Structures are given as structure tokens and as C-alpha cells.
XYZ file of C-alpha atoms in Angstrom:
594
model
C 36.392 17.367 8.680
C 40.021 17.664 7.496
C 42.050 20.873 7.745
C 41.366 22.044 4.192
C 37.615 21.516 4.427
C 37.590 23.146 7.836
C 39.368 26.225 6.519
C 37.117 26.418 3.480
C 34.110 26.410 5.788
C 35.650 29.251 7.770
C 35.873 31.259 4.545
C 32.327 30.342 3.495
C 31.058 31.965 6.671
C 31.957 35.297 5.071
C 28.481 35.034 3.568
C 27.321 38.166 1.737
C 30.743 39.768 2.315
C 32.335 37.384 -0.185
C 32.534 40.185 -2.761
C 34.763 42.193 -0.436
C 36.665 38.972 0.197
C 37.358 38.603 -3.534
C 38.507 42.235 -3.639
C 40.927 41.533 -0.796
C 42.068 38.363 -2.551
C 42.915 40.428 -5.640
C 44.786 42.900 -3.456
C 46.795 40.047 -1.931
C 47.636 38.701 -5.371
C 48.855 42.131 -6.466
C 50.873 42.507 -3.253
C 52.520 39.119 -3.751
C 53.481 39.985 -7.320
C 54.817 43.417 -6.350
C 56.845 42.026 -3.452
C 58.259 39.309 -5.701
C 59.271 41.915 -8.294
C 61.404 43.843 -5.800
C 64.259 41.322 -5.452
C 64.257 40.751 -9.230
C 64.608 44.499 -9.831
C 67.295 44.669 -7.170
C 69.318 42.019 -8.991
C 68.922 43.829 -12.314
C 70.133 47.075 -10.735
C 73.163 45.305 -9.285
C 73.987 43.849 -12.706
C 73.567 47.245 -14.336
C 75.828 48.906 -11.782
C 78.470 46.188 -11.897
C 78.694 46.402 -15.708
C 78.927 50.226 -15.762
C 82.342 51.891 -15.678
C 83.425 53.761 -12.568
C 82.432 57.420 -12.532
C 79.232 56.749 -14.468
C 78.116 57.875 -17.928
C 74.776 59.085 -19.301
C 74.330 55.646 -20.867
C 74.840 53.981 -17.513
C 72.324 56.265 -15.836
C 69.863 55.614 -18.658
C 70.068 51.892 -17.849
C 69.715 52.288 -14.079
C 67.167 55.097 -13.626
C 64.181 53.207 -15.164
C 64.911 50.234 -12.897
C 65.099 52.427 -9.803
C 61.940 54.311 -10.817
C 60.105 51.027 -11.332
C 61.248 49.830 -7.914
C 60.026 53.060 -6.303
C 56.684 52.610 -8.064
C 56.354 49.064 -6.761
C 57.292 50.257 -3.264
C 54.598 52.947 -3.264
C 52.062 50.447 -4.601
C 52.933 47.953 -1.846
C 52.440 50.642 0.825
C 49.066 51.859 -0.496
C 47.735 48.390 -1.332
C 48.950 46.999 2.004
C 47.165 49.727 3.969
C 43.893 49.202 2.050
C 44.033 45.418 2.456
C 44.754 45.709 6.192
C 41.988 48.308 6.702
C 39.253 46.394 4.909
C 40.397 43.031 6.270
C 39.967 44.460 9.792
C 36.496 45.783 9.006
C 35.407 42.576 7.317
C 36.680 40.332 10.131
C 35.121 42.366 12.950
C 31.766 42.679 11.172
C 31.498 38.998 10.295
C 32.544 38.002 13.808
C 29.603 39.838 15.351
C 27.188 38.510 12.730
C 28.281 34.886 13.218
C 28.172 35.294 17.014
C 24.588 36.542 16.774
C 23.622 33.720 14.396
C 25.166 31.144 16.739
C 23.334 32.627 19.719
C 20.022 32.594 17.816
C 20.604 29.004 16.751
C 21.491 27.792 20.254
C 18.475 29.314 22.004
C 16.225 27.589 19.449
C 17.659 24.155 20.197
C 15.372 21.877 22.229
C 15.489 21.737 25.999
C 16.813 18.186 25.776
C 19.960 19.575 24.145
C 20.388 22.215 26.830
C 19.703 19.656 29.545
C 22.613 17.549 28.279
C 25.018 20.441 27.536
C 26.337 22.772 30.223
C 25.674 26.458 29.595
C 29.292 27.270 30.509
C 30.487 24.976 27.732
C 28.117 26.583 25.220
C 29.344 30.038 26.220
C 32.969 28.947 25.870
C 32.258 27.420 22.445
C 30.551 30.628 21.281
C 33.277 33.019 22.432
C 36.271 30.825 21.557
C 34.764 29.879 18.196
C 33.969 33.427 17.063
C 37.328 34.726 18.349
C 39.027 32.011 16.305
C 37.024 32.835 13.190
C 37.889 36.521 13.549
C 41.606 35.776 13.915
C 41.630 33.406 10.928
C 39.765 35.819 8.640
C 42.056 38.661 9.635
C 45.221 36.613 9.201
C 44.032 35.110 5.909
C 43.445 38.444 4.192
C 46.417 40.191 5.780
C 49.138 37.604 5.266
C 48.121 33.990 4.666
C 46.706 34.449 1.188
C 49.695 36.507 0.002
C 51.988 33.844 1.463
C 50.252 31.008 -0.366
C 50.104 32.951 -3.628
C 53.841 33.604 -3.363
C 54.619 29.961 -2.711
C 52.179 28.256 -5.052
C 52.158 30.599 -8.054
C 55.203 32.864 -7.954
C 57.789 30.420 -6.616
C 57.884 28.391 -9.878
C 58.592 31.643 -11.749
C 62.043 31.663 -10.136
C 62.899 28.717 -12.390
C 62.785 31.118 -15.347
C 65.380 33.368 -13.726
C 67.913 30.687 -12.791
C 66.662 27.160 -12.388
C 69.782 26.040 -10.516
C 69.384 28.607 -7.733
C 65.610 28.217 -7.831
C 66.023 24.526 -7.017
C 67.606 25.435 -3.657
C 64.659 27.681 -2.761
C 62.161 24.985 -3.774
C 64.000 22.368 -1.686
C 63.804 24.786 1.264
C 60.035 25.019 0.772
C 59.685 21.233 0.655
C 61.643 20.864 3.902
C 59.310 23.353 5.594
C 56.290 21.426 4.361
C 57.606 18.050 5.516
C 58.517 19.336 8.975
C 55.085 20.949 9.364
C 53.290 17.768 8.278
C 55.264 15.675 10.771
C 54.538 18.043 13.640
C 50.828 18.211 12.780
C 50.625 14.431 12.645
C 52.356 14.057 16.012
C 50.207 16.602 17.834
C 46.726 16.276 16.312
C 45.241 13.996 18.979
C 46.997 15.894 21.765
C 45.491 19.224 20.668
C 41.983 17.745 20.692
C 42.623 16.695 24.274
C 43.771 20.242 25.101
C 40.480 21.721 23.853
C 38.497 19.169 25.834
C 40.317 20.307 28.960
C 39.573 23.945 28.107
C 35.878 23.071 27.828
C 36.035 21.220 31.159
C 37.675 24.278 32.699
C 34.927 26.613 31.449
C 32.210 24.192 32.531
C 33.609 23.668 36.022
C 34.218 27.389 36.646
C 30.728 28.291 35.433
C 29.183 25.505 37.498
C 30.949 26.686 40.662
C 30.087 30.356 40.139
C 26.468 29.456 39.431
C 26.270 27.620 42.764
C 28.418 29.929 44.857
C 25.868 29.937 47.705
C 26.137 26.146 47.934
C 29.928 26.323 47.800
C 30.119 28.808 50.642
C 27.457 27.233 52.858
C 29.116 23.797 52.668
C 32.637 25.251 53.066
C 33.610 23.928 49.648
C 35.828 26.846 48.568
C 39.128 25.047 49.070
C 37.795 21.879 47.470
C 36.423 23.691 44.407
C 39.662 25.640 43.935
C 41.590 22.398 44.237
C 39.329 20.785 41.636
C 39.900 23.687 39.249
C 43.661 23.434 39.777
C 43.486 19.738 38.861
C 41.735 20.607 35.590
C 44.378 23.268 34.868
C 47.122 20.758 35.663
C 45.665 18.220 33.220
C 45.315 20.974 30.625
C 48.972 21.951 30.958
C 49.986 18.311 30.877
C 48.273 17.931 27.512
C 49.436 21.319 26.175
C 53.177 21.058 26.887
C 53.937 18.210 24.437
C 52.155 20.152 21.686
C 54.180 23.279 22.407
C 57.382 21.221 22.485
C 56.751 19.788 19.026
C 56.089 23.220 17.546
C 59.225 24.544 19.250
C 61.199 21.767 17.532
C 59.588 22.743 14.222
C 60.650 26.359 14.732
C 64.273 25.372 15.437
C 64.393 23.054 12.413
C 62.950 25.670 10.070
C 65.454 28.285 11.243
C 68.238 25.764 10.711
C 66.945 25.038 7.209
C 66.829 28.774 6.540
C 70.471 29.267 7.489
C 71.541 26.282 5.389
C 69.542 27.544 2.395
C 71.091 31.013 2.542
C 74.592 29.542 2.724
C 73.782 27.152 -0.117
C 72.601 29.983 -2.355
C 75.755 31.975 -1.614
C 78.121 29.020 -2.175
C 76.348 27.550 -5.222
C 75.766 31.017 -6.658
C 79.469 31.880 -6.345
C 80.416 28.623 -8.090
C 77.891 29.288 -10.872
C 79.233 32.822 -11.259
C 82.747 31.586 -11.812
C 81.370 29.042 -14.299
C 79.571 31.810 -16.176
C 76.159 30.322 -15.335
C 74.991 33.150 -13.094
C 75.438 36.858 -12.595
C 76.090 38.781 -9.402
C 72.647 40.324 -9.761
C 71.009 36.888 -9.901
C 72.856 35.819 -6.763
C 71.722 38.973 -4.984
C 68.156 38.472 -6.310
C 68.009 34.918 -5.026
C 69.365 35.953 -1.649
C 66.485 38.441 -1.448
C 64.013 35.921 -2.892
C 65.131 33.359 -0.317
C 64.586 35.926 2.439
C 61.119 36.679 1.032
C 60.273 32.986 0.671
C 61.486 32.282 4.197
C 59.219 35.018 5.505
C 56.301 33.539 3.568
C 57.157 30.069 4.801
C 57.187 31.288 8.382
C 53.760 32.811 7.749
C 52.632 29.492 6.277
C 54.007 27.670 9.320
C 52.197 30.181 11.515
C 49.014 29.494 9.567
C 49.444 25.736 9.908
C 50.113 26.144 13.619
C 47.074 28.393 14.104
C 44.615 26.341 12.067
C 45.899 23.202 13.768
C 45.628 24.659 17.265
C 42.236 26.137 16.469
C 40.820 23.097 14.675
C 39.333 21.434 17.791
C 37.501 24.581 18.909
C 36.291 25.178 15.332
C 35.015 21.597 15.142
C 33.278 22.121 18.476
C 31.776 25.401 17.234
C 30.561 23.884 13.960
C 29.305 20.836 15.848
C 26.918 23.028 17.835
C 26.064 25.089 14.748
C 25.218 21.897 12.829
C 22.957 20.523 15.550
C 19.515 20.258 14.030
C 16.575 20.985 16.333
C 14.294 17.979 16.633
C 11.311 20.320 16.637
C 11.063 22.883 13.854
C 8.530 24.737 11.729
C 7.077 22.966 8.743
C 7.484 24.779 5.420
C 3.700 25.218 5.286
C 3.312 26.146 8.986
C 0.468 28.586 9.674
C -0.334 31.231 12.269
C -3.958 30.770 13.392
C -3.979 33.911 15.542
C -5.510 33.610 19.015
C -6.988 30.153 19.604
C -10.073 29.315 21.713
C -8.269 26.686 23.819
C -9.771 23.331 22.802
C -6.964 20.812 23.460
C -6.984 17.177 22.334
C -4.502 14.371 22.903
C -5.277 11.467 20.550
C -3.428 8.203 21.312
C -0.240 10.132 22.085
C 2.919 8.191 22.964
C 6.465 9.392 23.520
C 9.722 7.811 24.672
C 13.019 9.502 25.477
C 15.199 6.484 24.811
C 13.038 4.547 22.365
C 12.647 1.711 24.878
C 10.600 2.758 27.891
C 7.579 4.991 27.145
C 7.411 8.284 29.044
C 3.734 8.482 28.115
C 1.692 5.864 26.294
C -1.657 6.021 24.478
C -2.839 9.207 26.193
C -6.239 10.328 24.925
C -7.745 13.420 26.538
C -10.052 16.205 25.387
C -10.027 19.507 27.268
C -12.703 22.113 26.543
C -11.915 25.842 26.376
C -11.818 27.367 29.853
C -11.482 24.072 31.726
C -8.926 23.557 34.477
C -7.266 20.167 34.296
C -4.961 18.891 37.014
C -2.262 16.302 36.353
C -1.140 14.312 39.387
C 0.990 11.268 39.936
C 4.358 10.138 41.177
C 7.574 11.705 39.920
C 8.340 10.303 36.458
C 4.745 9.301 35.813
C 4.595 11.378 32.582
C 2.840 14.590 33.668
C 5.514 17.064 32.587
C 6.228 15.107 29.415
C 2.590 15.269 28.351
C 2.503 19.051 28.729
C 5.947 19.429 27.114
C 4.368 17.820 24.053
C 1.602 20.434 24.159
C 3.997 23.339 23.641
C 6.301 21.243 21.429
C 9.389 20.802 23.508
C 9.236 17.406 21.783
C 7.019 15.856 19.153
C 5.223 12.560 19.886
C 6.426 9.390 18.213
C 2.800 8.437 17.620
C -0.562 10.098 17.985
C -1.606 13.716 17.507
C -1.879 16.732 19.780
C -4.471 19.218 18.549
C -5.532 22.750 19.455
C -8.897 23.903 18.114
C -8.883 20.848 15.834
C -5.487 21.692 14.300
C -2.446 19.422 14.592
C 0.008 21.611 16.537
C 2.770 20.508 14.152
C 0.957 22.420 11.398
C 1.366 25.654 13.374
C 4.509 27.738 13.501
C 6.347 27.418 16.794
C 6.029 31.157 17.409
C 2.263 31.078 16.856
C 1.837 27.994 19.063
C 3.893 29.300 21.961
C 2.324 32.735 21.751
C -0.950 31.031 22.641
C 0.505 29.093 25.578
C 1.784 30.554 28.823
C 3.960 28.554 31.191
C 4.600 29.268 34.876
C 7.475 26.994 35.801
C 8.172 25.409 39.162
C 11.370 27.489 39.260
C 10.621 31.113 38.438
C 13.034 31.880 35.591
C 14.147 35.516 35.631
C 16.765 37.502 33.740
C 19.342 39.608 35.563
C 17.497 42.707 34.442
C 14.907 45.075 35.876
C 11.512 43.926 37.132
C 9.904 45.777 34.217
C 12.148 44.022 31.678
C 11.271 40.631 33.163
C 7.561 41.363 33.060
C 7.712 42.639 29.472
C 8.955 39.207 28.405
C 5.229 38.391 28.459
C 4.307 41.495 26.446
C 7.168 43.584 25.035
C 4.968 46.613 24.319
C 3.196 46.653 27.706
C 2.616 50.116 29.160
C 3.538 51.125 32.702
C -0.154 50.963 33.636
C -0.412 47.420 32.302
C 2.667 46.428 34.293
C 1.151 47.778 37.504
C -2.184 46.103 36.809
C -0.577 42.698 36.134
C 1.612 43.032 39.224
C -1.407 43.931 41.372
C -3.414 40.953 40.107
C -0.415 38.689 40.802
C -0.149 39.987 44.388
C 3.306 41.415 43.517
C 2.694 45.177 43.571
C 3.197 45.516 47.319
C 6.803 44.298 47.371
C 7.621 46.113 44.095
C 6.473 49.431 45.555
C 8.564 48.798 48.672
C 11.665 48.540 46.499
C 13.478 51.914 46.162
C 13.750 51.630 42.371
C 10.299 50.104 41.915
C 9.857 48.462 38.531
C 13.389 49.504 37.524
C 14.989 47.483 40.341
C 17.253 44.700 39.119
C 16.400 41.219 40.335
C 19.916 39.717 40.270
C 21.134 36.610 38.499
C 18.170 34.217 38.218
C 16.227 36.570 40.516
C 18.416 35.892 43.555
C 17.794 39.352 45.015
C 14.145 38.355 45.513
C 12.529 35.742 47.736
C 11.039 32.583 46.251
C 7.499 33.885 46.638
C 8.405 37.225 45.032
C 10.007 35.497 42.082
C 6.990 33.273 41.609
C 4.571 36.189 41.749
C 6.605 38.006 39.089
C 6.398 34.878 36.922
C 2.618 34.892 37.348
C 2.411 38.620 36.525
C 4.427 37.885 33.397
C 1.913 35.212 32.392
C -0.929 37.650 33.042
C 0.658 40.185 30.700
C 1.033 37.567 27.994
C -2.700 36.801 28.360
C -2.542 33.366 26.668
C -5.700 31.315 26.048
C -3.864 28.190 27.293
C -1.922 28.139 30.540
C 0.445 25.548 32.022
C 1.246 25.723 35.739
C 4.149 23.400 36.509
C 4.271 22.988 40.315
C 3.920 26.756 40.639
C 3.523 26.722 44.446
C 5.402 23.622 45.537
C 8.375 25.418 47.114
C 6.467 28.145 48.962
C 5.524 28.558 52.577
C 1.852 28.532 53.596
C 1.383 32.314 53.752
C 3.170 32.929 50.459
C 1.361 30.010 48.841
C -1.963 31.573 49.765
C -0.933 34.822 48.028
C 0.404 33.018 44.979
C -2.664 30.799 44.774
C -4.863 33.897 44.772
C -2.751 35.245 41.920
C -3.043 31.947 40.061
C -6.819 31.979 40.403
C -6.810 35.353 38.649
C -4.600 33.983 35.852
C -6.628 30.791 35.379
C -9.963 32.540 35.057
C -11.373 32.041 31.544
C -8.397 30.065 30.241
C -7.757 26.435 29.430
C -5.435 25.591 32.293
C -3.231 22.585 32.984
C -1.936 22.277 36.537
C 0.850 19.877 37.513
C 0.734 19.433 41.273
C 1.946 17.137 44.005
C 0.036 19.002 46.705
C -3.498 17.779 46.138
C -4.921 20.726 48.073
C -3.944 23.015 45.169
C -6.105 21.096 42.661
C -9.203 20.764 44.858
C -11.303 22.935 42.524
C -10.080 21.567 39.178
C -12.797 20.624 36.687
C -11.055 17.316 36.172
C -8.033 15.496 37.574
C -5.940 13.152 35.423
C -3.997 10.598 37.415
C -0.811 9.425 35.693
C 0.975 6.178 36.463
C 3.683 4.649 34.270
C 3.017 7.154 31.499
C -0.685 6.358 31.265
C -3.836 8.080 32.502
C -5.166 5.496 34.956
C -7.934 7.597 36.552
C -9.935 10.665 35.589
C -12.582 12.660 37.414
C -13.206 15.392 39.966
C -11.499 15.392 43.345
C -14.520 13.974 45.151
C -15.223 11.379 42.458
C -11.675 10.034 42.569
C -11.709 9.854 46.378
C -14.959 7.869 46.274
C -13.517 5.413 43.728
C -10.893 4.402 46.261
C -8.162 3.870 43.685
C -4.679 5.282 43.149
C -5.741 8.895 43.742
C -7.482 7.976 46.981
C -4.268 6.347 48.140
C -2.411 9.573 47.340
C -5.049 11.471 49.303
C -4.558 9.219 52.329
C -0.853 10.024 52.235
C -1.410 13.788 52.267
C -4.656 14.075 54.232
C -6.376 12.539 57.222
C -9.209 10.714 55.489
C -11.415 8.647 57.842
C -13.338 7.168 54.955
C -12.249 7.328 51.324
C -15.894 7.488 50.322
C -16.422 10.648 52.379
C -17.154 13.898 50.661
C -13.783 15.531 51.085
C -10.575 15.466 53.143
C -10.225 18.522 55.297
C -7.062 18.463 57.370
C -3.660 18.758 55.700
C -0.672 17.191 57.400
């Protein structure tokens, strides 16, 4: 994406405010014309005064007064038009910034978990804030000064040839010198500025990563090391930034030098032309003023080139995220079936993350409404991937996943996920109140419903002990609560959602025995009457499942009840021996957990 295309895309993001943008463009055009007229009028006034006899006559005043009146009129117009352009440019830029920020945020949270797993949240936050700040600054600068500058240079500058082509040539040469210097500097610093933005992203990512793990940093006495690491990133950033700043400093010095030379050239050449009868004093004065105006516009153009160049890497990064297409999306004809019964079917489903090694292969399973199905197996066996396909974190490369006989890809994502509740291994909580976290499951839940769900999830006791009750904040990621309290809130949230299909992803794996007993009681309440999938490594938690699916290498290698699988003496029985004291794998059940 070259600079011109990048800038055009920035302007296209004005969206429905383009009409106001065109109005501001017209205002800038009028401003440029009015400002260009001032030096021309000034020169005419000088000529009129220099040709009038000393002491003045009515005829002399008759020649000068209309010129002065016209100049005053242009001055008043420039003031009024300038204020209106600045006012509405501010409003437009601030409004569009917030709209684009919201659109970016909405887009990012819809991207698949694979994207978020590979991209640090600190980097995404930096891209969002830096990108929208850059857009705001560019919109504001474009309508306040950049457009008027370009109109002056591209359209009005050639008009100077009609006034005096000899003096106009000097001004045009000055413009060309500015352009050449800017192009050289941009060419020299393009790669370096990309490196600068990469370092800024690294800085945001490292700082966010450290702050997000501050407990780890403190407990392992890593404060000095982390600060040192951040200083190294800052040092590399400055090392990349300084050469860029040096080049632009050189450009500034050269342009000021060119400005001085141009002004002297106009004065010297203009004086020579005057004595040759090829120019008037008024034209010399006009071109001195025009040169001053053009220099100001050129400095604005240089400022624009500097800004768009410096901002280009962060804009490319911003648009790169904005252009990321989610792998999973609604079909144009997607439907909302309402509340489903909970019949789930996997038909020859296969999926691979890298296209080489299958994460799951040829999985065929039918789960009746209300059944509880446990998925067990070693880490990486395919359990979580299979259930991620059920709520469309990914789509399978082959095979079909159905709910109530419907291909889940024919359903809208909102409708599908409204029918599926997930209790994750890590209880995910917002840094908001307990009530706000619970209402994620049901935004319109009443206070009575909150208390009922909390009671059924064995969470009401600790909530009532909290001084602020349901209005108590839980801290970032729920850190003000214990692990068991967080997990019970996650279960209460699932209860409020009341989905016909439930996924429990290692919901009790990190809990102590007493807390696990409370959480398990809460889970039993949630699972009642729902199609439930339980991922578990602790086999004691799936003892009462209707069926257990044993995964190995992405395939279902065994299926049956707990007792049936123990009697078979296969892979599951081996897992049972590891976790339980089993005298005889054909015995009814293991009873003592180690």
C-alpha cells in the first residue's frame, strides 16, 4: 500500500460523513483562493500608490479605495471561513475517530480465537489506540491545512505565470526543490520508520505482558530484570528513531536554506526586471508575498509528508488487523432456529491446524438430548478441538457437525452460541461487579434470578459475605476472588444463560478437594436436563457420565460407560490404573483415588 493509496483509504473511512468532507473541501478551496488573492491585491495597491502623485487626488483615491475594500472583504471572508472549517473539521475528526475505534473493537472481538492466541492483547490495544489517534490527527490536519496547501500548490501556483512568468519560475523552482528533498528523505527513512513502529509494538506488548503477570514478576524477584528488558526495548527503539529524526532535521535545514535563496532571488531578479521595464514594483512586492505564502504551504506539505510517512507503519498495522477476515463467519442465508433440543452429531469430522497433522480425524458420534458425554485422553489428543468445532471456533476441513439435524454452518453464529454454554477451565471474568459478570449469561436477569443462580452454583454464601454483595468488583480477571469462587461464578453465569447444550472444559481441575465437591454439586445442577460435554483428566469427575469417549491421536478409540471401559482393559483402563488403585481391571469400579 503506497502513500497515496494509504491516504486515500484514510479519507474513505469518513464513511457517511463524506458530505461534510466535501463541504470542508469547498471551504478549503475558497480559503486557498482568498489567501492567494491577498498578495495580488497588495501588489496592485502598491502600483496604484507608486503611480499617484504626492498629496493624493480624488482620482488616486478612486483607484485605491476599491482595492483596499476588496482586500478587507477577502480578509473578513478568510476569518469567517477559517473558523467554520476549523470548527467542523474538529467535530468531524472527533466523531469519526470514535466510530472507527468502535468498529475496530467490534471487528477484533469477532476474530477467531486462533488469531487472538497468536496476537498479544497489548499489541492489539496499541494498534487500536495508535491507529485511531493517527486517523484523527490526519483528518484534522487534512481539512484544516493540508488540503488548502495542496490546492494552493497544484492549482493556484500555475496562475502566477499569468502575473509574471519570470518571477513565477523562481517560485516554481522553489517548489520543485522542496519536493525533491522530501522524496529523498522519505526514500532514505522508509525502512527505518517501519522498524521504529515494530519496536513501539514490542514495547506495548512487553509492558502489557509484565503488568498482566505482576504477581509472577514479584514472586520470582523479576522486577529489576523486567525493567532492564523494557529499557533494552526502549534503547533499540531510540536507536532506530534517531536516524529518521536526523534525516528530517536535514530536510528542514535544506528547505529553510532554499527559502532564503528564493526570497533573495525574487528580490534580485525582480529589481533587474524592473529596471528593464519587465516588472513593476507591485509585482515584485506581490511575488515576495506569494513566495512567503508558498513557503508556508510548502512547509505544511512537508509537515504532511513527514506525518503520513511517520504514521504509515502504524496505519498499515491498523488496516492489517482491520482487513483480517475471520475464518468462521455467518453465511448469507444463515438462520436462527430458536432454542434447540440438543441432539448433536459429528459425522466423519476431521480438522487440522497446520494442514499436515490431524488434530481430530474421522470422528463420528451421536449424542442424544440430555445425555452427558465425557471426553478423556492425553493432552493434545483432540478433545478440546472437537468441542471447539461444536461452537464454531473453527470449521472442520471435512465432515459435518449437526445440531437437531441442522449443519451448524447453516446457523448464525449468534443463534448457535446462544444455545451453547461453556464453562472454561480458567474462569474468565471481567473487572466489573459480580452482577455484571453474571449478567453476561443473561443481560436482562433480575436480582432474584441472580440470587437463585448463585445459590444453585454454591456461590451465594461467599457473595453475601462480601460487603458490597453482588455489586462487589472482582478485580482484573477475577483476581480478588479465589479460584473456587471464580469457578462458581462461571457456573452461575452458565445457569443464567440456561443453554440446552453445555460444555465443561476441565471445570474442576485446578480446585482443592473441598472446593471441588462444592463446584461439582453446582455442575450437577447445571448439567441436569441438558446435553453436556465434559472434558476431564480426573476420571472421578466423569464417573456418572452416560458415555465416555476416549481420544487418542485425534480419534475416538474407545466408547462406553465407565465400568464398561474398565472391563475392556484397553486405553481407558490403563488411564484408570494410573489414577486409581485397581486390583482387577475387570472389577466393577475403582474406589480409592491417589
